[in-house]
Coordinates of C-alpha atoms and ligand atoms in Angstrom, one line a residue:
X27 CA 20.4 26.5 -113.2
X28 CA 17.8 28.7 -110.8
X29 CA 15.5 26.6 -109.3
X30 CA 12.0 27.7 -108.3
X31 CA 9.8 26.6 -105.3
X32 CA 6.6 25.3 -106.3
X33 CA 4.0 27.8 -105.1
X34 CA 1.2 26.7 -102.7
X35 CA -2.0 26.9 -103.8
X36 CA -3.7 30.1 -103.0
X37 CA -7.2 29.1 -103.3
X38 CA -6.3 26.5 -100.4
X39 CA -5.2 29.0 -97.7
X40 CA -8.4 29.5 -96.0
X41 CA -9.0 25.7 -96.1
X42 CA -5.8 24.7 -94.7
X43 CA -6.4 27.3 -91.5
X44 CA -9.5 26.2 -90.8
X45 CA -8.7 22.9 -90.6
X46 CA -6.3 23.1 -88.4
X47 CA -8.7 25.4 -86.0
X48 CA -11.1 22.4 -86.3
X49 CA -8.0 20.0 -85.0
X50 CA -6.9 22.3 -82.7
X51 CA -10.0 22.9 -80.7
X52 CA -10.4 19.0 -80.5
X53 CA -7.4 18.8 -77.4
X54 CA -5.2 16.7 -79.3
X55 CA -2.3 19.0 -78.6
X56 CA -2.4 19.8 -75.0
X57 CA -1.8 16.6 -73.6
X58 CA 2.0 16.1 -72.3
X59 CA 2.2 12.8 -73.9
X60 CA 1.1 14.1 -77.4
X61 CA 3.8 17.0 -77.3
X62 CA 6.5 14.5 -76.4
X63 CA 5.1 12.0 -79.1
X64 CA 5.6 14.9 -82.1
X65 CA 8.4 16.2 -80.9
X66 CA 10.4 12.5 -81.1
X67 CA 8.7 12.2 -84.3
X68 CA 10.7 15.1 -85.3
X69 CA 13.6 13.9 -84.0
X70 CA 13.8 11.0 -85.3
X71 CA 12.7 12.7 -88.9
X72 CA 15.4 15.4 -88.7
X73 CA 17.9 12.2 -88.1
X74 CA 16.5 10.4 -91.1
X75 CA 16.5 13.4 -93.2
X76 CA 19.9 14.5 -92.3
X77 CA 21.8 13.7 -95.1
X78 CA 19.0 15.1 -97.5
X79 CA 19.6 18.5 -95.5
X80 CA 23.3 18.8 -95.5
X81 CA 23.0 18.5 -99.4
X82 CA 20.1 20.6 -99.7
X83 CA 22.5 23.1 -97.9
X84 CA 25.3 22.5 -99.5
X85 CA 23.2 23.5 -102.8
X86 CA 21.6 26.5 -101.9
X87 CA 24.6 28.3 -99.7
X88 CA 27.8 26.3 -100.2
X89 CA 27.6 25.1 -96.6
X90 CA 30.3 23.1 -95.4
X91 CA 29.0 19.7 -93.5
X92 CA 30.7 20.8 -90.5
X93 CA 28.6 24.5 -90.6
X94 CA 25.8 22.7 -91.7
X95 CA 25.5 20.3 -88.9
X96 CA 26.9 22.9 -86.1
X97 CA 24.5 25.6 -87.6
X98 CA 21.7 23.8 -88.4
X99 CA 21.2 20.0 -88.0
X100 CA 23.1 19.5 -84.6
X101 CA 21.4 22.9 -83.4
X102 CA 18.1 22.0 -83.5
X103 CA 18.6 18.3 -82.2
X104 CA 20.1 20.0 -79.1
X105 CA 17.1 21.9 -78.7
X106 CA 14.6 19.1 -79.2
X107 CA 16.4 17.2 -76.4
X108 CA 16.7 20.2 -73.9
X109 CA 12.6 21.3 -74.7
X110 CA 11.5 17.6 -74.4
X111 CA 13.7 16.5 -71.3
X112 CA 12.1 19.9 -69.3
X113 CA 9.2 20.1 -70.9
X114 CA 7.0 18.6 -68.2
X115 CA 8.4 20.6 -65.6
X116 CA 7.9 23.8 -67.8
X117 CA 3.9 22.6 -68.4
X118 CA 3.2 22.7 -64.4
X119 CA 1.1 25.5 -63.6
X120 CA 2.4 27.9 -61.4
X121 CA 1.2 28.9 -57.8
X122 CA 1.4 32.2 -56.7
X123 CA 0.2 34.5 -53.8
X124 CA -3.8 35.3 -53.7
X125 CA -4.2 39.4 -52.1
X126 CA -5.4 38.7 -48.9
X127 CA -8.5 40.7 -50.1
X128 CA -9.8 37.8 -51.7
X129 CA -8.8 34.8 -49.5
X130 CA -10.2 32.2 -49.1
X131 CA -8.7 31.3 -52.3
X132 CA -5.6 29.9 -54.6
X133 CA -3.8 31.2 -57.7
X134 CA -1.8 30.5 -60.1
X135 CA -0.8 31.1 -63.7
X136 CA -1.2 28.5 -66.5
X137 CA 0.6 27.8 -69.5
X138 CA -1.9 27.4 -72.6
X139 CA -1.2 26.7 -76.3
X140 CA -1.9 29.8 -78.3
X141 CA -3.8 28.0 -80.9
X142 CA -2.8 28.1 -84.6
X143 CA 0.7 29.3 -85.1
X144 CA 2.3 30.9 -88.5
X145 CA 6.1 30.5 -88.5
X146 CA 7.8 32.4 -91.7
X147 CA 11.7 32.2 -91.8
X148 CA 14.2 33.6 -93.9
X149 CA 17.2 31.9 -96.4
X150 CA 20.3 32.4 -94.1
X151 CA 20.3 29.3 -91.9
X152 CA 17.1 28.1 -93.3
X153 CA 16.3 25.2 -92.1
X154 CA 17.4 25.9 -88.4
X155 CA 15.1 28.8 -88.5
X156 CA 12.0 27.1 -89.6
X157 CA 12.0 24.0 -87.2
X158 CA 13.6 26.2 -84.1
X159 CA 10.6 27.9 -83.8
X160 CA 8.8 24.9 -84.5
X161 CA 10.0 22.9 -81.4
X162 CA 8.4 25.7 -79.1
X163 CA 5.3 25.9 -81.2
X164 CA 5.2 21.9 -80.4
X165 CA 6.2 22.2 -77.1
X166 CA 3.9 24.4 -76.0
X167 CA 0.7 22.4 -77.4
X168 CA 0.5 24.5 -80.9
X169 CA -0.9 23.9 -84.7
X170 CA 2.0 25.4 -86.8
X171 CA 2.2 26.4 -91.0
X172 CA 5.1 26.8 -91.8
X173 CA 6.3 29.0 -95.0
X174 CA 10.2 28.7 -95.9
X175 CA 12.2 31.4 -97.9
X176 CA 11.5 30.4 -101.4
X177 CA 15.6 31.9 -102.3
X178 CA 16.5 28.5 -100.9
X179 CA 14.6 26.1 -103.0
X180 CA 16.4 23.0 -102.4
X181 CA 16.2 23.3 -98.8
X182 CA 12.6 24.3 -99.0
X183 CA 11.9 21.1 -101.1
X184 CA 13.4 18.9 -98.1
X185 CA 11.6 20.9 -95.5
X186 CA 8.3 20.1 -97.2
X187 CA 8.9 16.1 -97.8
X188 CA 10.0 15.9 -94.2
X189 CA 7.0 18.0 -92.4
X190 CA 4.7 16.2 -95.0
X191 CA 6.7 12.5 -94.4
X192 CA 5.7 13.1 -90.3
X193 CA 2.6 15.0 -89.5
X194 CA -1.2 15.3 -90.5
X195 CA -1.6 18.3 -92.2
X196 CA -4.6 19.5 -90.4
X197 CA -1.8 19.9 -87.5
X198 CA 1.9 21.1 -89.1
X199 CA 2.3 21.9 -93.1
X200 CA 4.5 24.0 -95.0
X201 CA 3.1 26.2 -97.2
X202 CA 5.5 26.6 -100.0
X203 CA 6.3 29.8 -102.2
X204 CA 7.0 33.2 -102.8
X205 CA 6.0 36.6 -101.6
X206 CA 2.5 36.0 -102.6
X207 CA 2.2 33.0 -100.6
X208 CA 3.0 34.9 -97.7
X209 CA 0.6 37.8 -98.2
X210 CA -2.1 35.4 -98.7
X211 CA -1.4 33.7 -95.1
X212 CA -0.7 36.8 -93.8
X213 CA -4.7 37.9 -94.2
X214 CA -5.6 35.1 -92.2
X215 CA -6.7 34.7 -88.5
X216 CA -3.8 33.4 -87.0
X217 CA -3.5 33.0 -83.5
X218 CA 0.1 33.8 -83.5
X219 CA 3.0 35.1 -86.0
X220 CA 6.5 34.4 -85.6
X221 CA 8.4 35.8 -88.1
X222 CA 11.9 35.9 -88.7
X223 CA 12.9 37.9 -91.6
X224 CA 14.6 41.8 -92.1
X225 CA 12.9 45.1 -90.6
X226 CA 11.5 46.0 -93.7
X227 CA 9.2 43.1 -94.0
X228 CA 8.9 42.9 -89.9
X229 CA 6.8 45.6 -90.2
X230 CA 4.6 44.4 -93.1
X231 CA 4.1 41.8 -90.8
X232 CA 3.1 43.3 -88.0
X233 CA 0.8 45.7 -90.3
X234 CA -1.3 42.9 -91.4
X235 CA -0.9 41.1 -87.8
X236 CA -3.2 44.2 -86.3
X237 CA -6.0 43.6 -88.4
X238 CA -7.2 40.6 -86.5
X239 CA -5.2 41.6 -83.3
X240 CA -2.6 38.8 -83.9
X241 CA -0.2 38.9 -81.7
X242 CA 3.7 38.8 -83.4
X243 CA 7.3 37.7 -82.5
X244 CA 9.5 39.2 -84.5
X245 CA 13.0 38.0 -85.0
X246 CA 14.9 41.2 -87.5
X247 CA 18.4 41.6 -88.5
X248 CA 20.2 45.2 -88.1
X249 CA 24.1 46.0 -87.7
X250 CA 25.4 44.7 -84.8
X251 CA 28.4 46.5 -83.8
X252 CA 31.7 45.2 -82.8
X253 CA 33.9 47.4 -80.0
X254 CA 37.2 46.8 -79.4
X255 CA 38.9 48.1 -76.4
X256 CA 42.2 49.4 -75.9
X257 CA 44.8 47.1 -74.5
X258 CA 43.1 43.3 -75.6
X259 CA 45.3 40.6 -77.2
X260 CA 44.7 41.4 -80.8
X261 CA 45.4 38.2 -82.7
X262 CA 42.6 36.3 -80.1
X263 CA 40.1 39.3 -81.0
X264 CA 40.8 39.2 -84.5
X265 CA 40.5 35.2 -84.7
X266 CA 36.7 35.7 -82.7
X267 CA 35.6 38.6 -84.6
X268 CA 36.9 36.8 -88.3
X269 CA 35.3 33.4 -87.2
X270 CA 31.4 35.3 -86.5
X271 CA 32.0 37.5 -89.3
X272 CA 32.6 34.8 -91.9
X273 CA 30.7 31.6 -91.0
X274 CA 28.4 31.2 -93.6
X275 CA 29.8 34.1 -95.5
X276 CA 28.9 36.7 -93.5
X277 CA 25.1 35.7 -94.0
X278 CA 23.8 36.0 -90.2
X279 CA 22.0 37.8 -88.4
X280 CA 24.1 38.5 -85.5
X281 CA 27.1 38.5 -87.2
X282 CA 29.5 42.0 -86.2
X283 CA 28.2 44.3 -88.6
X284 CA 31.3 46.7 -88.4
X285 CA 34.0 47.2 -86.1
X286 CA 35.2 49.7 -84.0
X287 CA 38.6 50.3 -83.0
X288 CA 40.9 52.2 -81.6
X289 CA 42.6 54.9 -83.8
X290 CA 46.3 53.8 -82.6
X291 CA 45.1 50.3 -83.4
X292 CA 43.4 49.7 -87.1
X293 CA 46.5 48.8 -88.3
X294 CA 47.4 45.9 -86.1
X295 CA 44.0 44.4 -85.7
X296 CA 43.3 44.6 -89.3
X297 CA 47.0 42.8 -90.4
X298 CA 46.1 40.4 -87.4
X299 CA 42.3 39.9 -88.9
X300 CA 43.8 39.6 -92.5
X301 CA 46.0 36.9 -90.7
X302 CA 43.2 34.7 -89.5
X303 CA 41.4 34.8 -92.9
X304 CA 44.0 33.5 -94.3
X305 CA 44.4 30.7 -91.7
X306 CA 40.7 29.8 -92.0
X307 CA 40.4 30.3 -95.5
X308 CA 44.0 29.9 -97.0
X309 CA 45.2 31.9 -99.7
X310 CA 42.3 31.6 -101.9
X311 CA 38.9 31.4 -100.2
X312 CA 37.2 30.9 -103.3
X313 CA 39.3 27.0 -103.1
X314 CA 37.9 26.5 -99.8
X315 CA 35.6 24.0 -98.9
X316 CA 34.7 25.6 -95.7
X317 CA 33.3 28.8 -97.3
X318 CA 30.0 29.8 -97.7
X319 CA 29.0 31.4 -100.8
X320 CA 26.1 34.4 -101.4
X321 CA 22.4 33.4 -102.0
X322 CA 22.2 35.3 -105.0
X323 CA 24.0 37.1 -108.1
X324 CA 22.0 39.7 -107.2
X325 CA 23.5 39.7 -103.4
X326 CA 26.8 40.1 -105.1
X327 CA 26.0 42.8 -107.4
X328 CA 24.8 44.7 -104.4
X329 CA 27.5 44.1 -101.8
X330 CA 29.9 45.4 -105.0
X331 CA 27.9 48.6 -105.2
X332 CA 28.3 49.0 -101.2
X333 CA 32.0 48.5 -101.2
X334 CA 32.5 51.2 -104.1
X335 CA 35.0 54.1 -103.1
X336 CA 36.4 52.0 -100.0
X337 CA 39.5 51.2 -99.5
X338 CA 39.9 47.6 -99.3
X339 CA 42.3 45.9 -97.1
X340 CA 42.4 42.4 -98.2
X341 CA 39.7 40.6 -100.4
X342 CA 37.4 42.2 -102.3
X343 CA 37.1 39.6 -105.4
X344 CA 33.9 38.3 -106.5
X345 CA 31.8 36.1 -108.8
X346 CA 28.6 37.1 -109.3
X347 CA 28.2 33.9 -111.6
X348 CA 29.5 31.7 -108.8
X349 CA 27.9 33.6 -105.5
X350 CA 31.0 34.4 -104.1
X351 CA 32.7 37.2 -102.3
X352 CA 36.1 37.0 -101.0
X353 CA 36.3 37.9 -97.0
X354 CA 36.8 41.6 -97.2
X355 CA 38.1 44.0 -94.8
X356 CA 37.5 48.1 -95.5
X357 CA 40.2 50.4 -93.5
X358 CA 39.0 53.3 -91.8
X359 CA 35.2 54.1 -92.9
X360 CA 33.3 56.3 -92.4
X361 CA 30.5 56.8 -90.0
X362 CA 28.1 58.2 -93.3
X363 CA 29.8 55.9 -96.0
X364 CA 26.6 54.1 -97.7
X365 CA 27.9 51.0 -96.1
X366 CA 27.2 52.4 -92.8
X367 CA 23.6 52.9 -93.3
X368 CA 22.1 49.5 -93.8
X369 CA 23.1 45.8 -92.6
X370 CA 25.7 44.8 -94.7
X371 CA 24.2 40.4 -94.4
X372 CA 27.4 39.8 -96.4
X373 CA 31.3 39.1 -96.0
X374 CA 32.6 42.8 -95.9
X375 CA 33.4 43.6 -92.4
X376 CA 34.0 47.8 -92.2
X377 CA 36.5 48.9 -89.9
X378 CA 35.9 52.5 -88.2
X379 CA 38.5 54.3 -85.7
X380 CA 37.6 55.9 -82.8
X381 CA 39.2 58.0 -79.9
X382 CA 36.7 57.6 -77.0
X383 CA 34.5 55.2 -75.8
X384 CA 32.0 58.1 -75.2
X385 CA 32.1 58.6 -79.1
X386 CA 31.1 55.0 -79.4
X387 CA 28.0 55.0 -77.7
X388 CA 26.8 58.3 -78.7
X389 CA 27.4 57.1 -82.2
X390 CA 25.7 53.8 -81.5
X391 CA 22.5 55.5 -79.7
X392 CA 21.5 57.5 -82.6
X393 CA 20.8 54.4 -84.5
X394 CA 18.9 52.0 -84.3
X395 CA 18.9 49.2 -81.7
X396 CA 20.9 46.8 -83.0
X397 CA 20.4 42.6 -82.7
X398 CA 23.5 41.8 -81.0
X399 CA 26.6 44.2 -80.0
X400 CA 29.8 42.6 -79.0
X401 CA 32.5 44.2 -77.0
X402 CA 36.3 42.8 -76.6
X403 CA 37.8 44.3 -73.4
X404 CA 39.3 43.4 -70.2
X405 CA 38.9 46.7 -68.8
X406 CA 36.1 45.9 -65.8
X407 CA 34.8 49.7 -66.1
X408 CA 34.3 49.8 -70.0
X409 CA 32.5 46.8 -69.8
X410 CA 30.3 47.9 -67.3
X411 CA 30.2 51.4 -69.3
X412 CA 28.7 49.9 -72.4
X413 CA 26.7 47.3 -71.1
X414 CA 24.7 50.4 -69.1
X415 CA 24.9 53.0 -71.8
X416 CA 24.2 51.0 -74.8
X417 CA 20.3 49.0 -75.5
X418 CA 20.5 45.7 -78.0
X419 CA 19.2 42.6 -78.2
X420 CA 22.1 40.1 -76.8
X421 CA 25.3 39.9 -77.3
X422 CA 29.0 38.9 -75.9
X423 CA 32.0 40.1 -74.1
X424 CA 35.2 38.6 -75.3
X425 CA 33.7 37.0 -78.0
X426 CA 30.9 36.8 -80.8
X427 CA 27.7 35.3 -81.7
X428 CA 27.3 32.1 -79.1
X429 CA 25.3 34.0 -76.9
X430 CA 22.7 32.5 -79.3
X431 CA 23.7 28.7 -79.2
X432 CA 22.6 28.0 -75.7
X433 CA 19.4 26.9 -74.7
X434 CA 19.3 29.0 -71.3
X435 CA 19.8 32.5 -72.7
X436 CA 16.5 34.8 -74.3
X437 CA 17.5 35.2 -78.4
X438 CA 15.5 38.2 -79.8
X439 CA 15.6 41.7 -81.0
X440 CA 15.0 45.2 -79.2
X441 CA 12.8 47.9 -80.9
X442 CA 14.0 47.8 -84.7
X443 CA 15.7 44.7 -84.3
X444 CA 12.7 43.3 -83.2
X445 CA 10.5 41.8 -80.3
X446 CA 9.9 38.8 -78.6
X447 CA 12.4 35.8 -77.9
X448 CA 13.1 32.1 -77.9
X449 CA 15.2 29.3 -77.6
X450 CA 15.1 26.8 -74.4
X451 CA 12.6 27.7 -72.1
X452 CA 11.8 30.9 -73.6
X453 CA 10.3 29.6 -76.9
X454 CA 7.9 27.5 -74.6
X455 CA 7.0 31.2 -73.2
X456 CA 6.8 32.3 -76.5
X457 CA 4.7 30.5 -77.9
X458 CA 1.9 30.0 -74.4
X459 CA -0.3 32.1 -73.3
X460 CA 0.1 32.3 -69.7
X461 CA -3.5 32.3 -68.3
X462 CA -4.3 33.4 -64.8
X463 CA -6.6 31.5 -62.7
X464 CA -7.8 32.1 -59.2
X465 CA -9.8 29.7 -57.4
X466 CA -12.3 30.4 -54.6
X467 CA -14.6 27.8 -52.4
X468 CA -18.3 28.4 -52.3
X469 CA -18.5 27.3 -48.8
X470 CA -18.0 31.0 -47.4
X471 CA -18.3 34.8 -48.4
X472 CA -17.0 38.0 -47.1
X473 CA -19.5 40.5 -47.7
X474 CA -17.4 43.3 -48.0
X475 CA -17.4 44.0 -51.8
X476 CA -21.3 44.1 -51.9
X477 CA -23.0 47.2 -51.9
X478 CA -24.5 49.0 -50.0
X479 CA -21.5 50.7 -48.7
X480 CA -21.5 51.9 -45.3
X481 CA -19.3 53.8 -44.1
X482 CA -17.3 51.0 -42.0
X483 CA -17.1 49.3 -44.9
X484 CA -14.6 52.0 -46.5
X485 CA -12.5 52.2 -43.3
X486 CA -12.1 48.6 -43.7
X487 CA -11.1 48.7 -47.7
X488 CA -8.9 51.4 -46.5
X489 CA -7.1 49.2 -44.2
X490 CA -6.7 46.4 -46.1
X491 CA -5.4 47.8 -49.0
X492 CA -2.8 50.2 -48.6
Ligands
NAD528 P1 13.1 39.0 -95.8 O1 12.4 39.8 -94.8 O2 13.2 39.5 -97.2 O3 12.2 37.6 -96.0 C1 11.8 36.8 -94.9 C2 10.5 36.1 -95.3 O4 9.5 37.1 -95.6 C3 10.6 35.2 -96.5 O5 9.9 34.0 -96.2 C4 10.0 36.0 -97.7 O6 9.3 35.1 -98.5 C5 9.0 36.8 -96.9 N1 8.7 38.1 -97.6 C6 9.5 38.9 -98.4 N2 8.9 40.0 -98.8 C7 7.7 40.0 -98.3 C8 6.5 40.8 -98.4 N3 6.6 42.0 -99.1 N4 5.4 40.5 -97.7 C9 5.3 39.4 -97.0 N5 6.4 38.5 -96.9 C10 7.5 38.8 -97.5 O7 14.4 38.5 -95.2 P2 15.6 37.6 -95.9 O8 16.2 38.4 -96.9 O9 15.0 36.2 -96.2 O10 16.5 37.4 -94.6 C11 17.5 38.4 -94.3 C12 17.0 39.2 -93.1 O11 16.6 38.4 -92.0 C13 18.2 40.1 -92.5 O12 17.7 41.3 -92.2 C14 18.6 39.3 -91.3 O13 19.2 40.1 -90.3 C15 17.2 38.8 -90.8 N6 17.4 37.6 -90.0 C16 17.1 37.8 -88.6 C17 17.3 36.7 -87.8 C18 16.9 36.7 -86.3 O14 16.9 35.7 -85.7 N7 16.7 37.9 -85.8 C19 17.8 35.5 -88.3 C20 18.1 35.4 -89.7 C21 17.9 36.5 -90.5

C-alpha cells in the first residue's frame, strides 16, 4: 500500500516564518544554557522515539536494526553528545591581533546564530539527515523548519510527532509534504538554507536562495569514484568496497559510484567482490535480513533501464513489486555507457579497466567533482599522485565511506557536488555567522586618519603600512 505524507498547509507558510522571526529576535536561543537545554531535549526524544524510528525505517527502506541504528539512530546521538560536551568552548569568542594602525584597541571574531534556518533532506538516510543538520542549527543558537522527503512517509510521520512532541513551534517545526511544500518555503526569507538533496534540485535551491540573498549549504550527491591500485590485497579491497557499495542498497551518497581497476586485475577483484556479496548477503540477498531494499518501483524500473546491454557479473535480479535489486556487479564498462553518465544511488557497482593512473585522473577531471573518491593503494607515490591531481569533496584511502562518521572531519561537496560542510565543530561553523568586532577606548585618539593631510602625515601612513 503507497502511503502519502500529509501536506502542510500552504496558506500557513508565511505565518509559521514569521513567527519564528518574532521568537527569534526575543534572545531565547543565544543563551548557552538554552542550547544545551534543547539539545538534551532532543536527546532524550531521539531515545524515546527510537523504536518508533527503526520501524519507521524498517518500512520505508528495509533497514536492518543494526544499519538503522549505526546509520541513523546511534549517529546522531554521537553527535549530540560531541556538539553539546564542546559546545561552550566552541561559543567563546575569539581574540585576534588588532593592525597596529588602530591600537589602542582589541579584536576578536564572534560566533552569532544566523537567525531562521530551513533544513530540507532527502529519503536515503532520512532521518539522520534531517536532525544532523538540526543539532548545528541548535547548537549554534538557530530557529530551524524542517521539511523531510515526502518518498519516506513513515519516517516523515515519526519525524513530525517527535519535533512536535519536544519544541514550541514558533522555534523548530517540520513542515510536511511534497514538492510544493518546498517551493512555497523556498520563496520565503530565510536566513539560511541547508539543503541536502541531488544537483538537480541543489540548484533550484540556490536559484530561489538569491532572490532574498539567502545564503545556502548545499549537501549533493554525484559518482564518487573508486581506484584501485596495482599490487593491494584484493579480497580486503573487495570486502571495503562491497561493504560501502551495498549498505543500504547502494542508496548513499558517498557510496563508490564505479570502480576502476587495473586491466590485468577485473577478473580477480570482481570473483573476490562477488565472493564477499555472497558472504554478506548469502546466496539469495533477496532472503536477507540485512539488505536494504529501493525507495521506489519506479527506482527499480530505472536502475533496469541503466543496466541494459551490460554485461552482468553476478546479480542483476529484481522486483520492482518488492523494491528490490540484487547486488550487481557490471564487467568491464565503458567510460560512455549511459550508466557512466549520471549517479547510479542504487546497488549496481560498474567495473571499468584501466592501464595508467594518468588515464584515471584525466578521465576523472573532465567530470564533475565528485562527493567523495576513494583510492585502495599502498604505493606511497600514487597516493600522493591522486590526492594532488584529483579535486572532491572527502574521501578515504584504504577504505570507503567513514571519512563521514567522525565528528572531527569537514563532510561536504566541491563545486557540483556541492558547498559548504558540517558535522562536529564544523556544523556549529555552518550554521554561525562569525561577526567581527573590534573594540577601541575613548580615552585617547591618534589623529592621523583625519584630514587635512599634510604631507608628514603620508610619510607616516607609508611607514606604517607596508
Ligand atoms: P531530491 O533532490 O530529489 O530531493 C531532495 C528534497 O528536495 C526532497 O525533500 C524533495 O521534496 C525536494 N524537491 C524535489 N524536487 C524539488 C523541486 N523541484 N523544488 C524544490 N524541492 C524539491 O533528492 P533525493 O532523490 O531525495 O535524494 C537523492 C540525492 O540526494 C542523490 O543525488 C544523493 O547523492 C543526494 N544526497 C546527498 C547527500 C549529501 O550529504 N551530500 C546525502 C544524501 C543524499
Amino acid at each position: 500500500m503507497t502511503v502519502h505524507v500529509p501536506s502542510a498547509d500552504l496558506s500557513q507558510i508565511a505565518e509559521r516564518v514569521e513567527q519564528q522571526k518574532a521568537y527569534y529576535h526575543r534572545g531565547h536561543t543565544r543563551s548557552l544554557d538554552f542550547r544545551l537545554g534543547q539539545l538534551k531535549a532532543l536527546q532524550r526524544a531521539v531515545q524515546r522515539h527510537e523504536p518508533e524510528i527503526l520501524a519507521a525505517l524498517a518500512q520505508d527502506l528495509g533497514k536492518s536494526a543494526f544499519e538503522a541504528y549505526a546509520t541513523e539512530v546511534g549517529f546522531v546521538l554521537d553527535e549530540l553528545r560531541f556538539i553539546s560536551k564542546h559546545l561552550s568552548e566552541w561559543m567563546q569568542p575569539e581574540r585576534v591581533k588588532t593592525p597596529l594602525v588602530h591600537q589602542p584597541a582589541s579584536s576578536e571574531v564572534v560566533y552569532e546564530p544566523r537567525g531562521v534556518t530551513l533544513i530540507i533532506s532527502p529519503w536515503n538516510y532520512p532521518f539522520q539527515l534531517l536532525i544532523d543538520p538540526l543539532i548545528g542549527a541548535i547548537a549554534a543558537g538557530n530557529c530551524a523548519i524542517l521539511k523531510p522527503s515526502e518518498l519516506t512517509p513513515h519516517t516523515s510521520a515519526v519525524l513530525a510527532k517527535l519535533i512536535q512532541d519536544t519544541f514550541d513551534p514558533a522555534y523548530i517545526t517540520v513542515m510536511e509534504g511534497g514538492v510544493e511544500v518546498n517551493q512555497a518555503l523556498l520563496d520565503q526569507p530565510f536566513d539560511l538554507i541547508f539543503f541536502t538533496g541531488s544537483t538537480r534540485v541543489g540548484k533550484i535551491v540556490m536559484e530561489k536562495a538569491a532572490k532574498h540573498l539567502t545564503p545556502v549549504i548545499l549537501e549533493l550527491g554525484g559518482k564518487s569514484p573508486c581506484i584501485v591500485d596495482r599490487g593491494v590485497p584484493l579480497a580486503l579491497t573487495a570486502r571495503r568496497i562491497v561493504w560501502g557499495k551495498f549498505l543500504n542498497a547502494g542508496q548513499t551518497c558517498v557510496a563508490p559510484d564505479y570502480v576502476l581497476v587495473p586491466r590485468e586485475d577485473m577478473e580477480p577483484l570482481l570473483e573476490a567482490m562477488a565472493h564477499e556479496i555472497q558472504q554478506f548477503y548469502g546466496h539469495d540477498p533477496h532472503l536477507s535480513p540485512d539488505y536494504g531494499r529501493l525507495v521506489s518501483s519506479e527506482r527499480v524500473t530505472h536502475l533496469q533501464q541503466l543496466m541494459q546491454g551490460e554485461t552482468v557479473f553476478c546479480g542483476g535480479e529484481s522486483d520492482a513489486k518488492a523494491h528490490y535489486f540484487a547486488p550487481t556487479l557490471l564487467q568491464d564498462v565503458d567510460w560512455q555507457a549511459p550508466i557512466m553518465q549520471e549517479e547510479i544511488f542504487g546497488p549496481l557497482l560498474p567495473v571499468v579497466a584501466y592501464d595508467t593512473l594518468d588515464e584515471v585522473i584525466a578521465r576523472i577531471q573532465e567530470r564533475s567533482r565528485p562527493l567523495a573518491l576513494y583510492l585502495f593503494s599502498e604505493n606511497p607515490a600514487h597516493q600522493e599522485m591522486i590526492m594532488r591531481h584529483l579535486d572532491f569533496g572527502g574521501g578515504c584511502i584504504n577504505d570507503a565511506m567513514i571519512h563521514l562518521a567522525t565528528p572531527h572531519l569537514p563532510f561536504g561537496g566541491n563545486g557540483g557536488s556541492g558547498m559548504g560542510a558540517y558535522h562536529g565543530r564544523y556544523s556549529f561553523d555552518a550554521f554561525s555567522h562569525r561577526k567581527a568586532l573590534l573594540k577601541r577606548p575613548l580615552n585617547l585618539d591618534m589623529p592621523l586618519r583625519y584630514p587635512p593631510y599634510p604631507a608628514w602625515k603620508e610619510k607616516v601612513v607609508r611607514q606604517v603600512m607596508k
